[in-house]
Every structure is written in structure tokens, then in C-alpha cells.
Amino acid sequence: MATADDVRTIALSLPDTSEKLSWGMPTFRVAGKIFAALGDDDASIGFKCPKEDRAELIAAEPEKFFVREGHDDNYAWLRVRLAVLEDAGELRAILVDSWLQAAPRRLADAHPDLGRSAAS
């Protein structure tokens, strides 16, 4: 089971990432843009996800993915329950994808090992 410590370790291992407390919760940023945030109970994270992909992900795995009604509706943001993730590899894939969406292109391009192809 993934934990808040795993989120922090993986997120902070990504290039030019920092942690900042916002709304009483730890958020992870690249170039000042939030790409992930721990939930207030440390049991879930919010991360960048294109709006057009959210419904499909939620429909496929509703026990794993969700949006907080009235809060995430207008944003390219999705949430995942940490306890339901398969392993640290799945958590890393989610965080890397979110980082790539938030990172400036020059920074993402400087780290081809992170897989810019999906975001190009």
C-alpha cells in the first residue's frame, strides 16, 4: 500500500520539485505550479489529469479514482486513493505524468527519461 511518505519521496525525486503547504495540505510543485497534493487525511492525492480523461478513469476504476464534487469539477484534476494503488510503480507513473503536465516544456524536454511523449 502506498503512503503519504511514498508520495513525498517520489514527488521530491522529480527534477526541480518543491513541497509547500497550501490549504493546510502538502502540495508538490514544479516551476511554481502544483502537480500533486496530499489529501487532508493522507489517504489520497490529487493530481493533474486532463478533464477529458477523468470520466473514463473513474468509470474503469471507481474504487481508485474520484473527484471531489464541487471542488474539482472545473479543474484538470483527479484524485486517487493510495490504499488501492497496485504498487509504488503505479504511484510513480501517476506522479510523473502529472509532473510532465505541469512542468515547463524546456524542463520536461531536459529529462527525456521521464517520458515526454505523452505530453508532446
Short mmCIF file of C-alpha atoms in Angstrom, two decimals:
data_model
loop_
_atom_site.label_atom_id
_atom_site.label_comp_id
_atom_site.label_asym_id
_atom_site.label_seq_id
_atom_site.Cartn_x
_atom_site.Cartn_y
_atom_site.Cartn_z
CA MET A 1 0.00 0.00 0.00
CA ALA A 2 1.30 3.44 -0.95
CA THR A 3 1.64 6.01 1.83
CA ALA A 4 1.98 9.77 2.17
CA ASP A 5 5.71 9.19 2.73
CA ASP A 6 5.90 7.37 -0.62
CA VAL A 7 4.17 10.31 -2.32
CA ARG A 8 6.64 12.74 -0.78
CA THR A 9 9.69 10.61 -1.65
CA ILE A 10 8.66 10.08 -5.27
CA ALA A 11 7.42 13.62 -5.88
CA LEU A 12 10.54 15.23 -4.43
CA SER A 13 12.75 12.94 -6.54
CA LEU A 14 11.42 14.61 -9.69
CA PRO A 15 13.50 17.47 -11.14
CA ASP A 16 13.04 20.95 -9.68
CA THR A 17 10.22 19.85 -7.40
CA SER A 18 9.47 21.54 -4.11
CA GLU A 19 6.98 20.98 -1.33
CA LYS A 20 4.82 23.78 0.02
CA LEU A 21 1.97 23.79 2.49
CA SER A 22 -1.23 25.15 0.91
CA TRP A 23 -4.78 24.97 2.25
CA GLY A 24 -3.31 23.10 5.22
CA MET A 25 -2.03 20.27 3.00
CA PRO A 26 1.35 19.44 1.48
CA THR A 27 1.49 20.29 -2.22
CA PHE A 28 4.22 19.43 -4.70
CA ARG A 29 5.22 21.97 -7.32
CA VAL A 30 7.38 22.30 -10.37
CA ALA A 31 8.19 25.84 -11.55
CA GLY A 32 5.64 27.12 -9.05
CA LYS A 33 2.79 25.01 -10.46
CA ILE A 34 1.09 22.38 -8.33
CA PHE A 35 1.18 18.90 -9.83
CA ALA A 36 0.14 16.89 -6.75
CA ALA A 37 -1.34 17.44 -3.31
CA LEU A 38 -1.85 15.11 -0.39
CA GLY A 39 -5.41 14.87 0.84
CA ASP A 40 -6.16 16.16 4.32
CA ASP A 41 -6.31 12.58 5.63
CA ASP A 42 -3.07 11.43 3.90
CA ALA A 43 -5.12 8.61 2.31
CA SER A 44 -5.40 10.16 -1.16
CA ILE A 45 -3.69 12.56 -3.51
CA GLY A 46 -4.94 15.00 -6.08
CA PHE A 47 -3.01 15.22 -9.34
CA LYS A 48 -3.20 16.88 -12.75
CA CYS A 49 -5.34 14.95 -15.22
CA PRO A 50 -6.93 16.21 -18.44
CA LYS A 51 -10.66 16.75 -17.91
CA GLU A 52 -11.45 14.60 -20.93
CA ASP A 53 -9.71 11.59 -19.33
CA ARG A 54 -11.31 11.77 -15.88
CA ALA A 55 -14.67 10.13 -16.58
CA GLU A 56 -13.05 7.15 -18.29
CA LEU A 57 -10.61 6.57 -15.43
CA ILE A 58 -13.33 6.87 -12.80
CA ALA A 59 -15.66 4.54 -14.74
CA ALA A 60 -12.90 1.94 -15.16
CA GLU A 61 -11.75 2.00 -11.52
CA PRO A 62 -14.24 3.86 -9.29
CA GLU A 63 -12.69 2.40 -6.14
CA LYS A 64 -9.39 4.00 -7.11
CA PHE A 65 -10.15 7.31 -8.85
CA PHE A 66 -12.58 10.07 -7.89
CA VAL A 67 -13.27 13.79 -7.99
CA ARG A 68 -14.34 15.80 -5.01
CA GLU A 69 -17.72 17.13 -6.10
CA GLY A 70 -17.94 20.90 -6.01
CA HIS A 71 -14.18 21.23 -5.68
CA ASP A 72 -12.53 19.51 -8.66
CA ASP A 73 -15.33 19.99 -11.19
CA ASN A 74 -13.75 22.88 -13.10
CA TYR A 75 -10.12 21.82 -12.94
CA ALA A 76 -7.92 19.34 -14.78
CA TRP A 77 -7.56 17.45 -11.52
CA LEU A 78 -8.30 13.91 -10.32
CA ARG A 79 -7.85 12.09 -7.04
CA VAL A 80 -6.59 8.62 -6.26
CA ARG A 81 -6.93 6.54 -3.09
CA LEU A 82 -3.42 5.48 -2.06
CA ALA A 83 -4.55 2.20 -0.45
CA VAL A 84 -5.91 0.95 -3.78
CA LEU A 85 -2.78 1.54 -5.86
CA GLU A 86 -1.08 -1.64 -7.06
CA ASP A 87 2.42 -0.60 -6.00
CA ALA A 88 4.94 2.23 -5.85
CA GLY A 89 5.44 1.91 -9.61
CA GLU A 90 1.83 2.89 -10.27
CA LEU A 91 2.14 5.84 -7.87
CA ARG A 92 5.33 6.95 -9.61
CA ALA A 93 3.67 6.72 -13.04
CA ILE A 94 0.79 8.94 -11.84
CA LEU A 95 3.15 11.49 -10.30
CA VAL A 96 5.48 11.58 -13.32
CA ASP A 97 2.56 12.07 -15.71
CA SER A 98 1.21 14.88 -13.55
CA TRP A 99 4.68 16.46 -13.28
CA LEU A 100 5.01 16.37 -17.08
CA GLN A 101 1.71 18.22 -17.45
CA ALA A 102 2.80 20.98 -15.06
CA ALA A 103 6.50 21.31 -15.92
CA PRO A 104 7.68 23.92 -18.41
CA ARG A 105 8.40 22.27 -21.75
CA ARG A 106 12.14 23.09 -21.59
CA LEU A 107 12.42 21.34 -18.22
CA ALA A 108 10.42 18.29 -19.30
CA ASP A 109 12.44 18.09 -22.53
CA ALA A 110 15.65 18.16 -20.48
CA HIS A 111 14.51 14.91 -18.81
CA PRO A 112 13.55 12.54 -21.66
CA ASP A 113 13.91 9.62 -19.24
CA LEU A 114 10.60 10.75 -17.71
CA GLY A 115 8.74 10.13 -20.99
CA ARG A 116 7.64 13.43 -22.53
CA SER A 117 5.99 11.62 -25.47
CA ALA A 118 2.51 11.56 -23.87
CA ALA A 119 2.62 15.29 -23.20
CA SER A 120 4.08 16.42 -26.57
#
